[in-house]
Amino acid sequence: MTTQTLNTQSVVPEDVTEWLRGLGWTRDGVLGNIAQSWRREDSRVVVPTLTSSPDFTLRWSEMLTSISRALGTDAAGVLLAIAKAGSDIAEFRASGQIDDTLPLGDASPLVDSVRRAIQASANSALQPRSYFGHSVPDAARLHANGVRMAQTRHGSYIVPVISRLPVLKPDDVEDALLFEDVEYQPFARRAMLRLAEGLSTLHELTHSAAEPSRSSITEAVGVGVSSELCEAVANTLDTTSIADLGVAFSWADRLPARQAPTAVTLSGEASEAIRQVGEVLKGAPVVGRQTIVGYVKRLDRGEEDEVGRVTLRVVVPPPRAARM
């Protein structure tokens, strides 16, 4: 990742101020919507906040220099720390007959498969389905187009995908109490969780000697497995040089992801089994409507989200065998 890539796309002024706050810095001055002054002990930094300002780039560079001196690092290190604090990162590691380079004919399916996997997971975050076809919600397309692809790492060929999380805070001080009781998950986080859980479940379905049952495949839809996700993974594993696909997840520091998967590896030997799961899901019928009666406990939806979450309190009847 380069400094230019991060400071213009993956990190915004609000990310910087939230990161400074988390490190114990205190805001001690505000110049309208143009800049903010932050201080910690003897160190002081001015954060430019008006990105449309003609001198924003210059002030941004000065800010990075000031923070670097205070923390004893360089600008790239500062930006990486800010990005890590405010973004979920998925690193797709392709290993096999490759080193730091990858045949161009195999690089295209890999990058396209990463994009399709991100979009499939965003679809599942909106509405879990076994097969989406051409009915892709705008929110899923926007999310897939909005994540950033960083530079590869040394070793096997790695595609790091950066998904920035928005800074969530109430506009009105009186609404702050609403934010204390609810750990709101922004759409970008829900989509990345679907990717991690979907890939982990796909591994469980296809990397054992026993063939998965149709019921277990259908149940996997609820955690993010779809025909599109299966096809995206299989397309990468079927390339000439890629034998395995590993995905490592790094979750944003400012919004912990408790018990979320951190890594999963899918073997090229399971490619056919993965395609078979995808075919089952592609031909599976769409689950019909269900009626649930209960008390509405909580309503959650972000201002820019197309769909939200309704939490109900309902009475679930005991299993038939347990009834007297």
PDB file of C-alpha atoms in Angstrom:
ATOM      1  CA  MET A   1       0.000   0.000   0.000  1.00  0.00           C
ATOM      2  CA  THR A   2       1.307   3.441  -0.845  1.00  0.00           C
ATOM      3  CA  THR A   3       0.790   6.660   1.069  1.00  0.00           C
ATOM      4  CA  GLN A   4      -1.044   8.192  -1.880  1.00  0.00           C
ATOM      5  CA  THR A   5      -3.398   5.208  -2.165  1.00  0.00           C
ATOM      6  CA  LEU A   6      -4.346   5.376   1.485  1.00  0.00           C
ATOM      7  CA  ASN A   7      -4.619   9.088   2.049  1.00  0.00           C
ATOM      8  CA  THR A   8      -6.991   9.687  -0.873  1.00  0.00           C
ATOM      9  CA  GLN A   9      -9.201   6.617  -0.701  1.00  0.00           C
ATOM     10  CA  SER A  10      -8.995   4.457   2.414  1.00  0.00           C
ATOM     11  CA  VAL A  11      -8.497   7.109   5.116  1.00  0.00           C
ATOM     12  CA  VAL A  12     -10.585  10.246   5.606  1.00  0.00           C
ATOM     13  CA  PRO A  13     -10.214  13.028   8.204  1.00  0.00           C
ATOM     14  CA  GLU A  14     -12.854  11.520  10.482  1.00  0.00           C
ATOM     15  CA  ASP A  15     -10.846   8.276  10.579  1.00  0.00           C
ATOM     16  CA  VAL A  16      -7.826  10.259  11.762  1.00  0.00           C
ATOM     17  CA  THR A  17      -9.691  12.079  14.546  1.00  0.00           C
ATOM     18  CA  GLU A  18     -11.292   8.859  15.816  1.00  0.00           C
ATOM     19  CA  TRP A  19      -7.901   7.142  15.767  1.00  0.00           C
ATOM     20  CA  LEU A  20      -6.273  10.000  17.687  1.00  0.00           C
ATOM     21  CA  ARG A  21      -9.087   9.916  20.242  1.00  0.00           C
ATOM     22  CA  GLY A  22      -8.511   6.193  20.754  1.00  0.00           C
ATOM     23  CA  LEU A  23      -4.815   6.847  21.439  1.00  0.00           C
ATOM     24  CA  GLY A  24      -5.625   9.359  24.155  1.00  0.00           C
ATOM     25  CA  TRP A  25      -5.322  12.594  22.185  1.00  0.00           C
ATOM     26  CA  THR A  26      -7.714  15.422  23.095  1.00  0.00           C
ATOM     27  CA  ARG A  27      -9.281  17.943  20.746  1.00  0.00           C
ATOM     28  CA  ASP A  28      -8.440  21.421  21.962  1.00  0.00           C
ATOM     29  CA  GLY A  29      -9.567  23.613  19.075  1.00  0.00           C
ATOM     30  CA  VAL A  30     -11.858  23.776  16.040  1.00  0.00           C
ATOM     31  CA  LEU A  31     -11.701  26.092  13.026  1.00  0.00           C
ATOM     32  CA  GLY A  32     -15.222  25.713  11.652  1.00  0.00           C
ATOM     33  CA  ASN A  33     -15.321  22.804   9.201  1.00  0.00           C
ATOM     34  CA  ILE A  34     -11.791  23.526   7.981  1.00  0.00           C
ATOM     35  CA  ALA A  35      -9.527  21.990  10.651  1.00  0.00           C
ATOM     36  CA  GLN A  36      -9.274  20.618  14.185  1.00  0.00           C
ATOM     37  CA  SER A  37      -6.426  20.888  16.678  1.00  0.00           C
ATOM     38  CA  TRP A  38      -5.503  17.809  18.736  1.00  0.00           C
ATOM     39  CA  ARG A  39      -3.033  17.533  21.612  1.00  0.00           C
ATOM     40  CA  ARG A  40      -1.398  14.811  23.723  1.00  0.00           C
ATOM     41  CA  GLU A  41       1.121  15.869  26.352  1.00  0.00           C
ATOM     42  CA  ASP A  42       3.636  18.077  24.494  1.00  0.00           C
ATOM     43  CA  SER A  43       2.587  16.975  21.009  1.00  0.00           C
ATOM     44  CA  ARG A  44       0.107  18.893  18.881  1.00  0.00           C
ATOM     45  CA  VAL A  45      -1.325  18.175  15.439  1.00  0.00           C
ATOM     46  CA  VAL A  46      -3.755  20.002  13.165  1.00  0.00           C
ATOM     47  CA  VAL A  47      -6.120  17.748  11.208  1.00  0.00           C
ATOM     48  CA  PRO A  48      -7.530  19.298   8.006  1.00  0.00           C
ATOM     49  CA  THR A  49     -11.209  18.379   7.659  1.00  0.00           C
ATOM     50  CA  LEU A  50     -12.384  20.198   4.518  1.00  0.00           C
ATOM     51  CA  THR A  51     -11.301  17.904   1.683  1.00  0.00           C
ATOM     52  CA  SER A  52     -12.422  20.403  -0.971  1.00  0.00           C
ATOM     53  CA  SER A  53     -10.032  23.056   0.339  1.00  0.00           C
ATOM     54  CA  PRO A  54      -7.326  24.046  -2.218  1.00  0.00           C
ATOM     55  CA  ASP A  55      -4.529  23.417   0.291  1.00  0.00           C
ATOM     56  CA  PHE A  56      -5.975  20.180   1.744  1.00  0.00           C
ATOM     57  CA  THR A  57      -3.217  17.978   0.271  1.00  0.00           C
ATOM     58  CA  LEU A  58      -0.484  20.189   1.726  1.00  0.00           C
ATOM     59  CA  ARG A  59      -2.142  20.326   5.176  1.00  0.00           C
ATOM     60  CA  TRP A  60      -2.705  16.563   5.084  1.00  0.00           C
ATOM     61  CA  SER A  61       0.984  15.986   4.435  1.00  0.00           C
ATOM     62  CA  GLU A  62       1.902  18.331   7.293  1.00  0.00           C
ATOM     63  CA  MET A  63      -0.489  16.444   9.586  1.00  0.00           C
ATOM     64  CA  LEU A  64       1.137  13.103   8.740  1.00  0.00           C
ATOM     65  CA  THR A  65       4.591  14.554   9.401  1.00  0.00           C
ATOM     66  CA  SER A  66       3.495  15.857  12.808  1.00  0.00           C
ATOM     67  CA  ILE A  67       1.918  12.555  13.840  1.00  0.00           C
ATOM     68  CA  SER A  68       4.955  10.614  12.579  1.00  0.00           C
ATOM     69  CA  ARG A  69       7.302  12.660  14.750  1.00  0.00           C
ATOM     70  CA  ALA A  70       5.091  12.277  17.805  1.00  0.00           C
ATOM     71  CA  LEU A  71       4.852   8.496  17.416  1.00  0.00           C
ATOM     72  CA  GLY A  72       8.347   7.799  16.119  1.00  0.00           C
ATOM     73  CA  THR A  73       7.308   6.253  12.808  1.00  0.00           C
ATOM     74  CA  ASP A  74       6.799   7.354   9.196  1.00  0.00           C
ATOM     75  CA  ALA A  75       3.766   8.546   7.234  1.00  0.00           C
ATOM     76  CA  ALA A  76       3.110   5.129   5.709  1.00  0.00           C
ATOM     77  CA  GLY A  77       3.133   3.543   9.160  1.00  0.00           C
ATOM     78  CA  VAL A  78       0.658   6.134  10.454  1.00  0.00           C
ATOM     79  CA  LEU A  79      -1.722   5.567   7.550  1.00  0.00           C
ATOM     80  CA  LEU A  80      -1.532   1.800   7.900  1.00  0.00           C
ATOM     81  CA  ALA A  81      -2.342   2.074  11.600  1.00  0.00           C
ATOM     82  CA  ILE A  82      -5.314   4.350  10.885  1.00  0.00           C
ATOM     83  CA  ALA A  83      -6.569   2.068   8.123  1.00  0.00           C
ATOM     84  CA  LYS A  84      -6.277  -0.975  10.380  1.00  0.00           C
ATOM     85  CA  ALA A  85      -8.167   0.769  13.154  1.00  0.00           C
ATOM     86  CA  GLY A  86     -11.055   1.784  10.919  1.00  0.00           C
ATOM     87  CA  SER A  87     -11.199  -0.911   8.251  1.00  0.00           C
ATOM     88  CA  ASP A  88     -11.809  -4.617   7.896  1.00  0.00           C
ATOM     89  CA  ILE A  89      -9.121  -6.207   5.730  1.00  0.00           C
ATOM     90  CA  ALA A  90      -9.343  -9.522   3.881  1.00  0.00           C
ATOM     91  CA  GLU A  91      -6.124 -10.850   2.346  1.00  0.00           C
ATOM     92  CA  PHE A  92      -6.681 -13.389  -0.440  1.00  0.00           C
ATOM     93  CA  ARG A  93      -3.505 -15.479  -0.632  1.00  0.00           C
ATOM     94  CA  ALA A  94      -3.012 -17.538  -3.796  1.00  0.00           C
ATOM     95  CA  SER A  95      -0.367 -20.233  -3.416  1.00  0.00           C
ATOM     96  CA  GLY A  96       0.896 -22.924  -5.746  1.00  0.00           C
ATOM     97  CA  GLN A  97       3.314 -22.692  -8.652  1.00  0.00           C
ATOM     98  CA  ILE A  98       3.894 -18.980  -8.054  1.00  0.00           C
ATOM     99  CA  ASP A  99       6.175 -16.652  -6.108  1.00  0.00           C
ATOM    100  CA  ASP A 100       5.844 -12.870  -5.843  1.00  0.00           C
ATOM    101  CA  THR A 101       4.465 -12.888  -9.376  1.00  0.00           C
ATOM    102  CA  LEU A 102       1.495 -14.556 -11.014  1.00  0.00           C
ATOM    103  CA  PRO A 103       0.848 -15.468 -14.668  1.00  0.00           C
ATOM    104  CA  LEU A 104      -1.318 -12.773 -16.211  1.00  0.00           C
ATOM    105  CA  GLY A 105      -3.806 -15.383 -17.431  1.00  0.00           C
ATOM    106  CA  ASP A 106      -4.359 -16.516 -13.827  1.00  0.00           C
ATOM    107  CA  ALA A 107      -4.296 -13.034 -12.294  1.00  0.00           C
ATOM    108  CA  SER A 108      -7.461 -11.994 -14.118  1.00  0.00           C
ATOM    109  CA  PRO A 109      -9.639 -14.849 -12.731  1.00  0.00           C
ATOM    110  CA  LEU A 110      -8.177 -14.276  -9.247  1.00  0.00           C
ATOM    111  CA  VAL A 111      -9.007 -10.558  -9.094  1.00  0.00           C
ATOM    112  CA  ASP A 112     -12.421 -11.091 -10.696  1.00  0.00           C
ATOM    113  CA  SER A 113     -13.181 -13.898  -8.238  1.00  0.00           C
ATOM    114  CA  VAL A 114     -12.276 -11.652  -5.311  1.00  0.00           C
ATOM    115  CA  ARG A 115     -14.680  -8.988  -6.598  1.00  0.00           C
ATOM    116  CA  ARG A 116     -17.446 -11.559  -7.120  1.00  0.00           C
ATOM    117  CA  ALA A 117     -16.908 -13.043  -3.653  1.00  0.00           C
ATOM    118  CA  ILE A 118     -17.152  -9.576  -2.076  1.00  0.00           C
ATOM    119  CA  GLN A 119     -20.366  -8.843  -3.982  1.00  0.00           C
ATOM    120  CA  ALA A 120     -21.873 -12.255  -3.169  1.00  0.00           C
ATOM    121  CA  SER A 121     -21.218 -11.676   0.529  1.00  0.00           C
ATOM    122  CA  ALA A 122     -22.769  -8.217   0.339  1.00  0.00           C
ATOM    123  CA  ASN A 123     -25.831  -9.826  -1.262  1.00  0.00           C
ATOM    124  CA  SER A 124     -26.055 -12.299   1.606  1.00  0.00           C
ATOM    125  CA  ALA A 125     -25.712  -9.512   4.170  1.00  0.00           C
ATOM    126  CA  LEU A 126     -28.790  -7.863   2.665  1.00  0.00           C
ATOM    127  CA  GLN A 127     -30.826 -11.031   2.173  1.00  0.00           C
ATOM    128  CA  PRO A 128     -29.401 -14.585   2.410  1.00  0.00           C
ATOM    129  CA  ARG A 129     -30.248 -16.500  -0.753  1.00  0.00           C
ATOM    130  CA  SER A 130     -28.854 -19.596  -2.417  1.00  0.00           C
ATOM    131  CA  TYR A 131     -28.697 -18.006  -5.878  1.00  0.00           C
ATOM    132  CA  PHE A 132     -28.957 -14.351  -6.850  1.00  0.00           C
ATOM    133  CA  GLY A 133     -28.644 -14.432 -10.630  1.00  0.00           C
ATOM    134  CA  HIS A 134     -29.068 -10.937 -12.059  1.00  0.00           C
ATOM    135  CA  SER A 135     -31.061  -9.610  -9.090  1.00  0.00           C
ATOM    136  CA  VAL A 136     -28.164  -7.829  -7.382  1.00  0.00           C
ATOM    137  CA  PRO A 137     -29.226  -4.971  -5.053  1.00  0.00           C
ATOM    138  CA  ASP A 138     -27.640  -1.587  -5.652  1.00  0.00           C
ATOM    139  CA  ALA A 139     -26.190  -1.604  -2.130  1.00  0.00           C
ATOM    140  CA  ALA A 140     -24.246  -4.795  -2.899  1.00  0.00           C
ATOM    141  CA  ARG A 141     -22.874  -3.384  -6.157  1.00  0.00           C
ATOM    142  CA  LEU A 142     -21.848  -0.158  -4.431  1.00  0.00           C
ATOM    143  CA  HIS A 143     -20.105  -2.068  -1.643  1.00  0.00           C
ATOM    144  CA  ALA A 144     -18.154  -4.250  -4.092  1.00  0.00           C
ATOM    145  CA  ASN A 145     -17.123  -1.144  -6.045  1.00  0.00           C
ATOM    146  CA  GLY A 146     -16.268   0.786  -2.885  1.00  0.00           C
ATOM    147  CA  VAL A 147     -13.743  -1.586  -1.297  1.00  0.00           C
ATOM    148  CA  ARG A 148     -10.108  -0.940  -2.189  1.00  0.00           C
ATOM    149  CA  MET A 149      -7.480  -3.369  -3.462  1.00  0.00           C
ATOM    150  CA  ALA A 150      -4.053  -2.668  -1.974  1.00  0.00           C
ATOM    151  CA  GLN A 151      -0.657  -3.797  -3.240  1.00  0.00           C
ATOM    152  CA  THR A 152       0.338  -7.434  -2.876  1.00  0.00           C
ATOM    153  CA  ARG A 153       2.634  -8.703  -0.114  1.00  0.00           C
ATOM    154  CA  HIS A 154       5.862 -10.652  -0.504  1.00  0.00           C
ATOM    155  CA  GLY A 155       5.673 -14.447  -0.465  1.00  0.00           C
ATOM    156  CA  SER A 156       2.840 -16.061  -2.319  1.00  0.00           C
ATOM    157  CA  TYR A 157       0.643 -13.712  -4.348  1.00  0.00           C
ATOM    158  CA  ILE A 158      -1.720 -11.807  -2.057  1.00  0.00           C
ATOM    159  CA  VAL A 159      -4.622  -9.500  -2.895  1.00  0.00           C
ATOM    160  CA  PRO A 160      -5.427  -7.339   0.173  1.00  0.00           C
ATOM    161  CA  VAL A 161      -8.963  -5.926   0.156  1.00  0.00           C
ATOM    162  CA  ILE A 162      -9.677  -2.924   2.407  1.00  0.00           C
ATOM    163  CA  SER A 163     -13.265  -2.298   3.512  1.00  0.00           C
ATOM    164  CA  ARG A 164     -13.535   0.992   5.395  1.00  0.00           C
ATOM    165  CA  LEU A 165     -16.083   1.197   8.206  1.00  0.00           C
ATOM    166  CA  PRO A 166     -18.012   4.451   8.642  1.00  0.00           C
ATOM    167  CA  VAL A 167     -17.655   6.351  11.899  1.00  0.00           C
ATOM    168  CA  LEU A 168     -20.991   5.962  13.661  1.00  0.00           C
ATOM    169  CA  LYS A 169     -22.072   8.579  16.150  1.00  0.00           C
ATOM    170  CA  PRO A 170     -25.329  10.387  16.932  1.00  0.00           C
ATOM    171  CA  ASP A 171     -25.954  13.792  15.404  1.00  0.00           C
ATOM    172  CA  ASP A 172     -27.842  14.878  18.515  1.00  0.00           C
ATOM    173  CA  VAL A 173     -26.350  14.563  22.019  1.00  0.00           C
ATOM    174  CA  GLU A 174     -29.751  13.420  23.307  1.00  0.00           C
ATOM    175  CA  ASP A 175     -29.570  10.417  20.972  1.00  0.00           C
ATOM    176  CA  ALA A 176     -26.302   9.204  22.512  1.00  0.00           C
ATOM    177  CA  LEU A 177     -28.163   6.886  24.888  1.00  0.00           C
ATOM    178  CA  LEU A 178     -29.504   4.978  21.889  1.00  0.00           C
ATOM    179  CA  PHE A 179     -25.940   4.244  20.815  1.00  0.00           C
ATOM    180  CA  GLU A 180     -24.822   2.983  24.238  1.00  0.00           C
ATOM    181  CA  ASP A 181     -27.123  -0.041  24.369  1.00  0.00           C
ATOM    182  CA  VAL A 182     -26.920  -1.148  20.734  1.00  0.00           C
ATOM    183  CA  GLU A 183     -23.704  -2.392  19.155  1.00  0.00           C
ATOM    184  CA  TYR A 184     -24.637  -1.379  15.638  1.00  0.00           C
ATOM    185  CA  GLN A 185     -22.985  -3.276  12.793  1.00  0.00           C
ATOM    186  CA  PRO A 186     -22.600  -1.121   9.665  1.00  0.00           C
ATOM    187  CA  PHE A 187     -23.317  -2.759   6.331  1.00  0.00           C
ATOM    188  CA  ALA A 188     -19.622  -2.936   5.412  1.00  0.00           C
ATOM    189  CA  ARG A 189     -18.945  -5.013   8.559  1.00  0.00           C
ATOM    190  CA  ARG A 190     -21.950  -7.306   7.978  1.00  0.00           C
ATOM    191  CA  ALA A 191     -20.796  -7.955   4.415  1.00  0.00           C
ATOM    192  CA  MET A 192     -17.259  -8.834   5.532  1.00  0.00           C
ATOM    193  CA  LEU A 193     -18.625 -11.109   8.260  1.00  0.00           C
ATOM    194  CA  ARG A 194     -20.733 -12.886   5.646  1.00  0.00           C
ATOM    195  CA  LEU A 195     -17.596 -13.400   3.566  1.00  0.00           C
ATOM    196  CA  ALA A 196     -15.630 -14.837   6.495  1.00  0.00           C
ATOM    197  CA  GLU A 197     -18.457 -17.041   7.765  1.00  0.00           C
ATOM    198  CA  GLY A 198     -19.451 -18.127   4.263  1.00  0.00           C
ATOM    199  CA  LEU A 199     -15.925 -19.200   3.317  1.00  0.00           C
ATOM    200  CA  SER A 200     -15.435 -20.998   6.644  1.00  0.00           C
ATOM    201  CA  THR A 201     -18.706 -22.886   6.215  1.00  0.00           C
ATOM    202  CA  LEU A 202     -17.851 -23.697   2.595  1.00  0.00           C
ATOM    203  CA  HIS A 203     -14.595 -25.216   3.851  1.00  0.00           C
ATOM    204  CA  GLU A 204     -16.511 -27.377   6.342  1.00  0.00           C
ATOM    205  CA  LEU A 205     -18.853 -28.582   3.599  1.00  0.00           C
ATOM    206  CA  THR A 206     -16.208 -29.484   1.032  1.00  0.00           C
ATOM    207  CA  HIS A 207     -12.997 -30.459   2.853  1.00  0.00           C
ATOM    208  CA  SER A 208     -14.017 -33.733   4.428  1.00  0.00           C
ATOM    209  CA  ALA A 209     -14.388 -37.280   3.165  1.00  0.00           C
ATOM    210  CA  ALA A 210     -18.153 -37.276   3.676  1.00  0.00           C
ATOM    211  CA  GLU A 211     -20.325 -35.643   1.022  1.00  0.00           C
ATOM    212  CA  PRO A 212     -22.424 -32.807   2.470  1.00  0.00           C
ATOM    213  CA  SER A 213     -26.161 -33.412   2.741  1.00  0.00           C
ATOM    214  CA  ARG A 214     -28.618 -31.184   0.925  1.00  0.00           C
ATOM    215  CA  SER A 215     -29.984 -29.977   4.240  1.00  0.00           C
ATOM    216  CA  SER A 216     -26.521 -28.869   5.448  1.00  0.00           C
ATOM    217  CA  ILE A 217     -25.950 -27.066   2.135  1.00  0.00           C
ATOM    218  CA  THR A 218     -29.284 -25.295   2.428  1.00  0.00           C
ATOM    219  CA  GLU A 219     -28.605 -24.301   6.041  1.00  0.00           C
ATOM    220  CA  ALA A 220     -25.281 -22.788   4.937  1.00  0.00           C
ATOM    221  CA  VAL A 221     -27.163 -20.138   2.958  1.00  0.00           C
ATOM    222  CA  GLY A 222     -27.967 -18.367   6.223  1.00  0.00           C
ATOM    223  CA  VAL A 223     -24.269 -17.712   6.948  1.00  0.00           C
ATOM    224  CA  GLY A 224     -23.319 -16.439   3.501  1.00  0.00           C
ATOM    225  CA  VAL A 225     -22.791 -19.469   1.251  1.00  0.00           C
ATOM    226  CA  SER A 226     -24.310 -18.930  -2.189  1.00  0.00           C
ATOM    227  CA  SER A 227     -23.927 -20.281  -5.690  1.00  0.00           C
ATOM    228  CA  GLU A 228     -22.055 -17.115  -6.661  1.00  0.00           C
ATOM    229  CA  LEU A 229     -19.565 -17.475  -3.788  1.00  0.00           C
ATOM    230  CA  CYS A 230     -18.891 -21.097  -4.728  1.00  0.00           C
ATOM    231  CA  GLU A 231     -18.301 -20.188  -8.361  1.00  0.00           C
ATOM    232  CA  ALA A 232     -15.963 -17.337  -7.439  1.00  0.00           C
ATOM    233  CA  VAL A 233     -13.777 -19.619  -5.299  1.00  0.00           C
ATOM    234  CA  ALA A 234     -13.812 -22.507  -7.794  1.00  0.00           C
ATOM    235  CA  ASN A 235     -12.809 -20.221 -10.685  1.00  0.00           C
ATOM    236  CA  THR A 236      -9.641 -19.267  -8.808  1.00  0.00           C
ATOM    237  CA  LEU A 237      -8.794 -22.830  -7.786  1.00  0.00           C
ATOM    238  CA  ASP A 238      -9.209 -24.065 -11.368  1.00  0.00           C
ATOM    239  CA  THR A 239      -6.446 -21.816 -12.723  1.00  0.00           C
ATOM    240  CA  THR A 240      -3.188 -23.392 -13.870  1.00  0.00           C
ATOM    241  CA  SER A 241      -0.823 -22.016 -11.225  1.00  0.00           C
ATOM    242  CA  ILE A 242      -3.041 -21.596  -8.137  1.00  0.00           C
ATOM    243  CA  ALA A 243      -3.320 -24.692  -5.945  1.00  0.00           C
ATOM    244  CA  ASP A 244      -4.797 -23.198  -2.770  1.00  0.00           C
ATOM    245  CA  LEU A 245      -6.643 -20.022  -1.797  1.00  0.00           C
ATOM    246  CA  GLY A 246      -6.233 -18.725   1.732  1.00  0.00           C
ATOM    247  CA  VAL A 247      -8.094 -15.728   3.132  1.00  0.00           C
ATOM    248  CA  ALA A 248      -6.931 -13.978   6.319  1.00  0.00           C
ATOM    249  CA  PHE A 249      -9.188 -11.451   8.034  1.00  0.00           C
ATOM    250  CA  SER A 250      -8.096  -8.468  10.114  1.00  0.00           C
ATOM    251  CA  TRP A 251     -10.981  -6.734  11.871  1.00  0.00           C
ATOM    252  CA  ALA A 252     -11.113  -2.996  12.557  1.00  0.00           C
ATOM    253  CA  ASP A 253      -9.808  -2.100  16.012  1.00  0.00           C
ATOM    254  CA  ARG A 254     -12.521   0.460  16.701  1.00  0.00           C
ATOM    255  CA  LEU A 255     -15.300  -2.114  16.171  1.00  0.00           C
ATOM    256  CA  PRO A 256     -14.202  -5.515  17.538  1.00  0.00           C
ATOM    257  CA  ALA A 257     -15.572  -8.582  15.755  1.00  0.00           C
ATOM    258  CA  ARG A 258     -16.032 -11.089  18.538  1.00  0.00           C
ATOM    259  CA  GLN A 259     -15.672 -14.780  17.588  1.00  0.00           C
ATOM    260  CA  ALA A 260     -15.356 -13.881  13.906  1.00  0.00           C
ATOM    261  CA  PRO A 261     -13.206 -16.141  11.691  1.00  0.00           C
ATOM    262  CA  THR A 262      -9.635 -14.962  11.231  1.00  0.00           C
ATOM    263  CA  ALA A 263      -8.432 -17.288   8.465  1.00  0.00           C
ATOM    264  CA  VAL A 264      -9.616 -20.038   6.128  1.00  0.00           C
ATOM    265  CA  THR A 265      -7.853 -22.017   3.396  1.00  0.00           C
ATOM    266  CA  LEU A 266      -9.614 -23.671   0.476  1.00  0.00           C
ATOM    267  CA  SER A 267      -7.720 -26.394  -1.368  1.00  0.00           C
ATOM    268  CA  GLY A 268      -7.659 -26.853  -5.119  1.00  0.00           C
ATOM    269  CA  GLU A 269      -8.471 -30.531  -4.561  1.00  0.00           C
ATOM    270  CA  ALA A 270     -11.893 -29.444  -3.293  1.00  0.00           C
ATOM    271  CA  SER A 271     -12.687 -27.398  -6.398  1.00  0.00           C
ATOM    272  CA  GLU A 272     -15.092 -29.977  -7.844  1.00  0.00           C
ATOM    273  CA  ALA A 273     -16.884 -30.381  -4.510  1.00  0.00           C
ATOM    274  CA  ILE A 274     -17.225 -26.604  -4.263  1.00  0.00           C
ATOM    275  CA  ARG A 275     -18.771 -26.460  -7.732  1.00  0.00           C
ATOM    276  CA  GLN A 276     -21.189 -29.248  -6.799  1.00  0.00           C
ATOM    277  CA  VAL A 277     -22.341 -27.266  -3.750  1.00  0.00           C
ATOM    278  CA  GLY A 278     -22.815 -24.280  -6.025  1.00  0.00           C
ATOM    279  CA  GLU A 279     -24.931 -26.294  -8.457  1.00  0.00           C
ATOM    280  CA  VAL A 280     -27.127 -27.533  -5.614  1.00  0.00           C
ATOM    281  CA  LEU A 281     -27.653 -23.968  -4.435  1.00  0.00           C
ATOM    282  CA  LYS A 282     -28.309 -22.700  -7.940  1.00  0.00           C
ATOM    283  CA  GLY A 283     -31.101 -25.205  -8.360  1.00  0.00           C
ATOM    284  CA  ALA A 284     -32.512 -24.847  -4.851  1.00  0.00           C
ATOM    285  CA  PRO A 285     -35.984 -23.335  -4.604  1.00  0.00           C
ATOM    286  CA  VAL A 286     -36.355 -19.886  -3.071  1.00  0.00           C
ATOM    287  CA  VAL A 287     -37.599 -20.104   0.508  1.00  0.00           C
ATOM    288  CA  GLY A 288     -41.193 -18.876   0.704  1.00  0.00           C
ATOM    289  CA  ARG A 289     -42.554 -16.243   3.006  1.00  0.00           C
ATOM    290  CA  GLN A 290     -42.960 -17.024   6.681  1.00  0.00           C
ATOM    291  CA  THR A 291     -45.138 -15.253   9.218  1.00  0.00           C
ATOM    292  CA  ILE A 292     -43.721 -14.643  12.699  1.00  0.00           C
ATOM    293  CA  VAL A 293     -45.864 -13.108  15.432  1.00  0.00           C
ATOM    294  CA  GLY A 294     -44.265 -11.440  18.430  1.00  0.00           C
ATOM    295  CA  TYR A 295     -43.276  -8.190  20.134  1.00  0.00           C
ATOM    296  CA  VAL A 296     -40.889  -5.813  18.361  1.00  0.00           C
ATOM    297  CA  LYS A 297     -37.902  -5.441  20.674  1.00  0.00           C
ATOM    298  CA  ARG A 298     -35.598  -3.323  18.518  1.00  0.00           C
ATOM    299  CA  LEU A 299     -35.380  -1.688  15.095  1.00  0.00           C
ATOM    300  CA  ASP A 300     -31.961  -1.083  13.520  1.00  0.00           C
ATOM    301  CA  ARG A 301     -31.249   0.559  10.169  1.00  0.00           C
ATOM    302  CA  GLY A 302     -28.575   2.986   9.065  1.00  0.00           C
ATOM    303  CA  GLU A 303     -29.512   6.153   7.254  1.00  0.00           C
ATOM    304  CA  GLU A 304     -27.956   4.910   3.988  1.00  0.00           C
ATOM    305  CA  ASP A 305     -29.002   1.246   4.278  1.00  0.00           C
ATOM    306  CA  GLU A 306     -31.683  -0.149   1.954  1.00  0.00           C
ATOM    307  CA  VAL A 307     -32.757  -2.722   4.516  1.00  0.00           C
ATOM    308  CA  GLY A 308     -32.650  -2.935   8.301  1.00  0.00           C
ATOM    309  CA  ARG A 309     -32.960  -5.437  11.120  1.00  0.00           C
ATOM    310  CA  VAL A 310     -36.040  -6.106  13.238  1.00  0.00           C
ATOM    311  CA  THR A 311     -35.511  -7.965  16.526  1.00  0.00           C
ATOM    312  CA  LEU A 312     -38.648  -9.768  17.754  1.00  0.00           C
ATOM    313  CA  ARG A 313     -39.474 -11.437  21.044  1.00  0.00           C
ATOM    314  CA  VAL A 314     -41.480 -14.548  20.185  1.00  0.00           C
ATOM    315  CA  VAL A 315     -42.597 -17.751  21.867  1.00  0.00           C
ATOM    316  CA  VAL A 316     -41.031 -20.790  20.212  1.00  0.00           C
ATOM    317  CA  PRO A 317     -43.021 -24.022  20.762  1.00  0.00           C
ATOM    318  CA  PRO A 318     -41.035 -26.988  22.103  1.00  0.00           C
ATOM    319  CA  PRO A 319     -40.090 -29.835  19.751  1.00  0.00           C
ATOM    320  CA  ARG A 320     -42.862 -32.293  19.014  1.00  0.00           C
ATOM    321  CA  ALA A 321     -41.109 -35.101  20.968  1.00  0.00           C
ATOM    322  CA  ALA A 322     -40.942 -32.926  24.097  1.00  0.00           C
ATOM    323  CA  ARG A 323     -44.643 -32.142  24.219  1.00  0.00           C
ATOM    324  CA  MET A 324     -46.731 -33.902  26.897  1.00  0.00           C
TER     325      MET A 324
END
